[in-house]
Amino acid sequence: NQESVNAIQNTILTTIDKLYNYGFAPREVSFILFILILLRDGFFNQYKSYDKNLAKVQQVEYSKKLRKDIKLHIESLPDKYNLKIVLDVYSSILARLEENLYIIIQYLNEHIDTKLLQENFSEIFDTILNKLVVSQGKYGYLIIQPLELTRLIISLAQLPKGATVYNPFAGCASFGVFLGDGYRYTGQEYSSNTWAIGYLRLLAYEKRNGNEFQFSDSIEYWNPKNEKYDFIVAHPPFGVRFLKPKIGRFGGIKNSEHFFIEKGIEDLTSDGKLIAVISNDILFRKGPEYDLRKYLIENDLIEML
């Protein structure tokens, strides 16, 4: 029932507006995605019977209880869920909400059918996520790779079932979400807020089992599992230059795009593939990047379609 799904989305967007009114910045309102995961899993059902017309002092007390219960619930989950780190990312926001946490949970409980939310969760999650991205404008901190581009890259890879995939600079885990089943995915993201969103997104699409999404710097901790992969893929940040060049095969590596290609080809299996979404500047720069291009061509490492 698309009308009912739209109603749920509008309820969530109204909640986001409440967060803005409470003084939270665009970077912080992604916290609502964490709340949605708990709502989907039925955690807030136990609070549906609470009086929604309490005095402010009582709302403050119930909000304290909510925060404590959320913490205890997350800590009780098996380590494989890794939500403790997500809670750390959002703990300061939970504390700043004060009595408003109680107000928000009551509002969501009152207006959202949990069963309908569960049945349409991944669609609702990504709709809200994309609304958050659009609302920030082109200078926002959060960027989502277009779905069409993600699907094109995955189709170009033509991966066999059981393939291993490494995705540094993973952002919001688009490749992990849309790879399909039957692959072993390892993603890596260093921005705590972006990592938390990507991790929650994998949970939203039920892609967590057998996959990893690590909170670490892909440049400082490249290939943390020290494995060879069938597919290495990334959309490294454009224009990011290193203050101190990294030592590479062809001299100093000065930017993330060069780093990704040079390091990536070293960690492929014998018939593995690497796909990079990069700026065209790398095609023309001289020095070590020229030598890298020459090496790729002379060793027949570039596949043309």
CSV table of C-alpha atoms in Angstrom, one decimal:
chain,number,residue,atom,x,y,z
A,1,ASN,CA,0.0,0.0,0.0
A,2,GLN,CA,2.0,2.9,-1.3
A,3,GLU,CA,-0.2,5.5,0.3
A,4,SER,CA,0.4,4.0,3.7
A,5,VAL,CA,4.1,3.8,3.0
A,6,ASN,CA,4.1,7.4,2.0
A,7,ALA,CA,2.3,8.3,5.2
A,8,ILE,CA,5.1,6.6,7.2
A,9,GLN,CA,7.7,8.5,5.3
A,10,ASN,CA,5.9,11.8,6.0
A,11,THR,CA,5.8,10.9,9.7
A,12,ILE,CA,9.5,10.4,9.7
A,13,LEU,CA,10.2,13.6,7.8
A,14,THR,CA,8.0,15.5,10.3
A,15,THR,CA,10.1,14.0,13.1
A,16,ILE,CA,13.3,15.2,11.3
A,17,ASP,CA,11.7,18.7,11.2
A,18,LYS,CA,11.2,18.4,15.0
A,19,LEU,CA,14.9,17.6,15.3
A,20,TYR,CA,15.8,20.8,13.3
A,21,ASN,CA,13.5,22.8,15.6
A,22,TYR,CA,15.3,21.3,18.6
A,23,GLY,CA,18.5,22.8,17.3
A,24,PHE,CA,20.2,19.8,15.7
A,25,ALA,CA,22.3,20.4,12.6
A,26,PRO,CA,21.8,18.5,9.3
A,27,ARG,CA,24.8,16.4,10.1
A,28,GLU,CA,23.1,15.2,13.3
A,29,VAL,CA,19.6,14.4,12.1
A,30,SER,CA,20.8,11.2,10.5
A,31,PHE,CA,20.4,9.9,14.0
A,32,ILE,CA,16.7,9.2,13.0
A,33,LEU,CA,18.0,6.3,10.9
A,34,PHE,CA,19.3,4.6,14.1
A,35,ILE,CA,15.9,5.2,15.8
A,36,LEU,CA,14.2,3.6,12.7
A,37,ILE,CA,16.3,0.4,13.1
A,38,LEU,CA,15.1,0.1,16.7
A,39,LEU,CA,11.6,0.9,15.7
A,40,ARG,CA,11.6,-1.8,13.0
A,41,ASP,CA,12.9,-4.4,15.5
A,42,GLY,CA,10.0,-3.6,17.9
A,43,PHE,CA,12.2,-2.2,20.6
A,44,PHE,CA,9.9,0.8,21.2
A,45,ASN,CA,6.7,-1.3,21.5
A,46,GLN,CA,7.1,-1.5,25.2
A,47,TYR,CA,6.6,2.3,25.5
A,48,LYS,CA,3.3,2.5,23.6
A,49,SER,CA,1.3,2.4,26.8
A,50,TYR,CA,3.0,5.4,28.2
A,51,ASP,CA,0.9,8.6,28.7
A,52,LYS,CA,1.7,11.1,26.0
A,53,ASN,CA,0.5,14.0,28.0
A,54,LEU,CA,3.0,13.9,30.9
A,55,ALA,CA,4.3,17.1,32.5
A,56,LYS,CA,7.8,18.2,31.4
A,57,VAL,CA,9.5,16.9,34.5
A,58,GLN,CA,8.1,13.4,33.9
A,59,GLN,CA,9.0,13.6,30.2
A,60,VAL,CA,12.6,14.2,31.3
A,61,GLU,CA,12.6,11.2,33.6
A,62,TYR,CA,11.1,8.9,30.9
A,63,SER,CA,13.7,10.2,28.4
A,64,LYS,CA,16.4,9.2,30.9
A,65,LYS,CA,14.9,5.8,31.2
A,66,LEU,CA,14.7,5.5,27.4
A,67,ARG,CA,18.4,6.3,27.0
A,68,LYS,CA,19.3,3.8,29.7
A,69,ASP,CA,17.1,1.1,28.1
A,70,ILE,CA,18.5,1.7,24.6
A,71,LYS,CA,22.1,1.5,26.0
A,72,LEU,CA,21.3,-1.8,27.9
A,73,HIS,CA,19.6,-3.2,24.8
A,74,ILE,CA,22.5,-2.5,22.5
A,75,GLU,CA,25.0,-3.9,25.0
A,76,SER,CA,23.0,-7.1,25.3
A,77,LEU,CA,23.2,-7.8,21.6
A,78,PRO,CA,25.8,-10.2,20.3
A,79,ASP,CA,29.1,-8.6,19.2
A,80,LYS,CA,28.3,-9.5,15.5
A,81,TYR,CA,25.7,-6.7,15.4
A,82,ASN,CA,28.4,-4.1,16.3
A,83,LEU,CA,25.7,-1.5,17.2
A,84,LYS,CA,27.8,-0.4,20.2
A,85,ILE,CA,29.9,1.7,17.9
A,86,VAL,CA,26.8,3.1,16.3
A,87,LEU,CA,25.5,4.1,19.7
A,88,ASP,CA,28.8,5.8,20.5
A,89,VAL,CA,28.4,7.9,17.3
A,90,TYR,CA,24.9,9.0,18.4
A,91,SER,CA,25.2,9.0,22.2
A,92,SER,CA,25.8,12.8,22.4
A,93,ILE,CA,22.6,13.4,20.4
A,94,LEU,CA,20.6,11.1,22.6
A,95,ALA,CA,21.8,13.1,25.7
A,96,ARG,CA,21.0,16.5,24.1
A,97,LEU,CA,17.5,15.4,23.3
A,98,GLU,CA,16.5,15.5,27.0
A,99,GLU,CA,12.7,15.3,27.3
A,100,ASN,CA,12.4,15.5,23.5
A,101,LEU,CA,13.5,11.9,23.1
A,102,TYR,CA,10.3,10.8,24.9
A,103,ILE,CA,8.2,13.1,22.7
A,104,ILE,CA,9.7,11.8,19.5
A,105,ILE,CA,9.3,8.1,20.4
A,106,GLN,CA,5.7,8.7,21.4
A,107,TYR,CA,5.0,10.5,18.1
A,108,LEU,CA,6.6,7.6,16.1
A,109,ASN,CA,4.7,5.0,18.1
A,110,GLU,CA,1.4,6.8,17.6
A,111,HIS,CA,1.7,7.3,13.8
A,112,ILE,CA,3.7,4.3,12.5
A,113,ASP,CA,2.4,0.8,12.0
A,114,THR,CA,5.4,-1.4,13.0
A,115,LYS,CA,4.3,-4.3,10.8
A,116,LEU,CA,4.0,-2.0,7.7
A,117,LEU,CA,7.4,-0.5,8.5
A,118,GLN,CA,9.0,-3.9,8.7
A,119,GLU,CA,7.5,-5.0,5.3
A,120,ASN,CA,8.8,-1.9,3.5
A,121,PHE,CA,11.8,-1.1,5.6
A,122,SER,CA,14.6,-0.9,3.0
A,123,GLU,CA,12.5,1.3,0.7
A,124,ILE,CA,11.6,3.6,3.5
A,125,PHE,CA,15.1,3.7,4.9
A,126,ASP,CA,16.7,4.7,1.6
A,127,THR,CA,13.9,7.2,0.8
A,128,ILE,CA,14.6,9.0,4.1
A,129,LEU,CA,18.4,8.8,3.6
A,130,ASN,CA,18.1,10.4,0.1
A,131,LYS,CA,15.8,13.1,1.5
A,132,LEU,CA,18.5,13.9,4.0
A,133,VAL,CA,21.2,14.1,1.3
A,134,VAL,CA,19.1,16.4,-0.9
A,135,SER,CA,18.2,18.7,2.0
A,136,GLN,CA,21.9,19.4,2.6
A,137,GLY,CA,22.5,20.6,-0.9
A,138,LYS,CA,25.7,20.1,-2.9
A,139,TYR,CA,27.9,21.3,-0.1
A,140,GLY,CA,26.6,18.8,2.4
A,141,TYR,CA,28.8,16.3,4.2
A,142,LEU,CA,26.9,13.3,3.0
A,143,ILE,CA,27.0,12.0,-0.6
A,144,ILE,CA,25.1,8.9,-1.9
A,145,GLN,CA,26.4,7.3,-5.1
A,146,PRO,CA,23.6,7.2,-7.7
A,147,LEU,CA,21.9,3.8,-7.8
A,148,GLU,CA,22.3,3.6,-11.6
A,149,LEU,CA,26.0,4.0,-11.4
A,150,THR,CA,26.3,1.4,-8.6
A,151,ARG,CA,24.3,-1.1,-10.7
A,152,LEU,CA,26.4,-0.4,-13.8
A,153,ILE,CA,29.6,-1.0,-12.0
A,154,ILE,CA,28.4,-4.3,-10.4
A,155,SER,CA,27.2,-5.5,-13.8
A,156,LEU,CA,30.5,-4.7,-15.4
A,157,ALA,CA,32.3,-6.8,-12.8
A,158,GLN,CA,30.4,-10.0,-13.7
A,159,LEU,CA,31.3,-11.6,-10.4
A,160,PRO,CA,30.9,-15.4,-9.9
A,161,LYS,CA,29.0,-16.5,-6.8
A,162,GLY,CA,31.3,-16.7,-3.8
A,163,ALA,CA,33.5,-13.9,-5.0
A,164,THR,CA,35.3,-11.8,-2.4
A,165,VAL,CA,34.9,-8.0,-2.5
A,166,TYR,CA,36.9,-5.2,-0.9
A,167,ASN,CA,35.3,-1.7,-0.9
A,168,PRO,CA,37.6,0.9,0.7
A,169,PHE,CA,36.3,4.5,0.8
A,170,ALA,CA,32.9,2.8,1.1
A,171,GLY,CA,30.8,5.8,2.1
A,172,CYS,CA,27.2,4.7,2.8
A,173,ALA,CA,28.0,1.1,1.6
A,174,SER,CA,26.1,1.3,-1.7
A,175,PHE,CA,28.2,-1.5,-3.2
A,176,GLY,CA,27.6,-3.7,-0.1
A,177,VAL,CA,23.8,-3.0,-0.3
A,178,PHE,CA,23.3,-3.7,-4.0
A,179,LEU,CA,25.9,-6.5,-4.7
A,180,GLY,CA,23.2,-9.2,-4.3
A,181,ASP,CA,23.6,-12.4,-2.3
A,182,GLY,CA,26.4,-14.9,-2.5
A,183,TYR,CA,29.4,-12.6,-2.1
A,184,ARG,CA,31.7,-11.9,0.8
A,185,TYR,CA,31.9,-8.1,1.2
A,186,THR,CA,34.4,-6.1,3.2
A,187,GLY,CA,33.7,-2.3,3.3
A,188,GLN,CA,35.8,0.3,5.0
A,189,GLU,CA,34.9,3.9,5.9
A,190,TYR,CA,36.7,6.4,8.2
A,191,SER,CA,34.0,9.1,8.8
A,192,SER,CA,32.2,8.1,11.9
A,193,ASN,CA,28.8,9.5,10.9
A,194,THR,CA,29.0,8.2,7.3
A,195,TRP,CA,30.2,4.8,8.6
A,196,ALA,CA,27.2,4.6,11.0
A,197,ILE,CA,24.8,5.4,8.2
A,198,GLY,CA,26.4,2.7,6.0
A,199,TYR,CA,26.3,0.2,8.7
A,200,LEU,CA,22.6,0.9,9.5
A,201,ARG,CA,21.9,0.7,5.7
A,202,LEU,CA,23.4,-2.8,5.6
A,203,LEU,CA,21.1,-3.8,8.5
A,204,ALA,CA,18.2,-2.2,6.7
A,205,TYR,CA,18.8,-4.4,3.7
A,206,GLU,CA,19.6,-7.4,5.8
A,207,LYS,CA,23.1,-7.6,4.3
A,208,ARG,CA,25.0,-7.8,7.5
A,209,ASN,CA,25.4,-11.6,7.8
A,210,GLY,CA,28.8,-12.7,6.4
A,211,ASN,CA,29.8,-9.2,5.4
A,212,GLU,CA,32.0,-6.7,7.3
A,213,PHE,CA,31.8,-2.9,7.4
A,214,GLN,CA,34.8,-1.6,9.2
A,215,PHE,CA,35.2,1.8,10.8
A,216,SER,CA,38.8,2.7,9.8
A,217,ASP,CA,40.9,4.8,7.4
A,218,SER,CA,41.4,3.1,4.1
A,219,ILE,CA,44.6,5.0,3.5
A,220,GLU,CA,46.3,4.4,6.8
A,221,TYR,CA,44.9,0.9,7.2
A,222,TRP,CA,44.6,-0.4,3.7
A,223,ASN,CA,43.3,-4.0,3.3
A,224,PRO,CA,43.1,-4.6,7.0
A,225,LYS,CA,42.5,-8.3,6.5
A,226,ASN,CA,45.5,-8.6,4.2
A,227,GLU,CA,43.7,-10.7,1.7
A,228,LYS,CA,43.6,-11.1,-2.1
A,229,TYR,CA,40.2,-10.1,-3.5
A,230,ASP,CA,38.2,-11.1,-6.6
A,231,PHE,CA,36.8,-7.6,-6.9
A,232,ILE,CA,38.1,-4.3,-5.5
A,233,VAL,CA,35.8,-1.3,-6.0
A,234,ALA,CA,35.6,2.3,-4.8
A,235,HIS,CA,34.6,5.8,-5.5
A,236,PRO,CA,37.7,7.4,-3.8
A,237,PRO,CA,37.2,11.1,-2.9
A,238,PHE,CA,38.0,13.4,-5.8
A,239,GLY,CA,40.8,15.9,-5.4
A,240,VAL,CA,42.0,14.7,-2.0
A,241,ARG,CA,45.8,15.3,-2.0
A,242,PHE,CA,48.1,14.0,0.7
A,243,LEU,CA,50.1,16.5,2.8
A,244,LYS,CA,52.9,13.9,2.8
A,245,PRO,CA,53.2,11.6,-0.3
A,246,LYS,CA,52.9,7.9,0.3
A,247,ILE,CA,55.7,5.7,-1.0
A,248,GLY,CA,54.6,3.8,-4.1
A,249,ARG,CA,56.0,1.6,-6.9
A,250,PHE,CA,56.5,4.6,-9.2
A,251,GLY,CA,57.5,7.2,-6.7
A,252,GLY,CA,55.4,9.4,-4.4
A,253,ILE,CA,51.6,8.8,-4.3
A,254,LYS,CA,50.0,12.2,-3.9
A,255,ASN,CA,46.3,11.6,-4.1
A,256,SER,CA,43.6,9.1,-3.2
A,257,GLU,CA,42.8,8.0,-6.8
A,258,HIS,CA,46.4,7.1,-7.6
A,259,PHE,CA,46.6,5.4,-4.2
A,260,PHE,CA,43.5,3.3,-4.8
A,261,ILE,CA,44.5,2.0,-8.2
A,262,GLU,CA,48.2,1.3,-7.3
A,263,LYS,CA,47.4,-0.4,-4.0
A,264,GLY,CA,44.3,-2.2,-5.4
A,265,ILE,CA,46.0,-4.0,-8.3
A,266,GLU,CA,48.5,-5.5,-5.8
A,267,ASP,CA,45.7,-7.1,-3.8
A,268,LEU,CA,43.7,-8.8,-6.6
A,269,THR,CA,43.5,-12.5,-7.2
A,270,SER,CA,45.0,-13.8,-10.4
A,271,ASP,CA,41.7,-13.1,-12.3
A,272,GLY,CA,40.4,-10.4,-10.1
A,273,LYS,CA,39.0,-7.1,-11.3
A,274,LEU,CA,39.3,-3.5,-10.0
A,275,ILE,CA,36.8,-0.7,-10.9
A,276,ALA,CA,37.4,2.9,-9.8
A,277,VAL,CA,35.2,5.9,-10.2
A,278,ILE,CA,37.7,8.6,-10.7
A,279,SER,CA,38.1,12.1,-12.2
A,280,ASN,CA,39.6,12.3,-15.7
A,281,ASP,CA,42.6,14.3,-14.3
A,282,ILE,CA,44.4,11.1,-13.6
A,283,LEU,CA,44.6,10.5,-17.4
A,284,PHE,CA,46.8,13.5,-17.9
A,285,ARG,CA,48.9,14.1,-14.9
A,286,LYS,CA,52.6,13.5,-15.3
A,287,GLY,CA,55.2,12.0,-12.9
A,288,PRO,CA,54.3,8.8,-11.0
A,289,GLU,CA,50.8,8.8,-12.4
A,290,TYR,CA,52.2,8.7,-15.9
A,291,ASP,CA,54.4,5.7,-14.9
A,292,LEU,CA,51.3,4.0,-13.4
A,293,ARG,CA,49.3,4.4,-16.6
A,294,LYS,CA,52.2,3.1,-18.6
A,295,TYR,CA,52.5,0.1,-16.4
A,296,LEU,CA,48.8,-0.7,-16.7
A,297,ILE,CA,48.9,-0.5,-20.5
A,298,GLU,CA,52.2,-2.4,-20.9
A,299,ASN,CA,51.0,-5.2,-18.6
A,300,ASP,CA,47.6,-5.5,-20.3
A,301,LEU,CA,45.8,-4.6,-17.1
A,302,ILE,CA,43.1,-2.4,-18.6
A,303,GLU,CA,39.9,-4.0,-19.9
A,304,MET,CA,38.0,-2.2,-22.7
A,305,LEU,CA,34.3,-2.8,-23.2
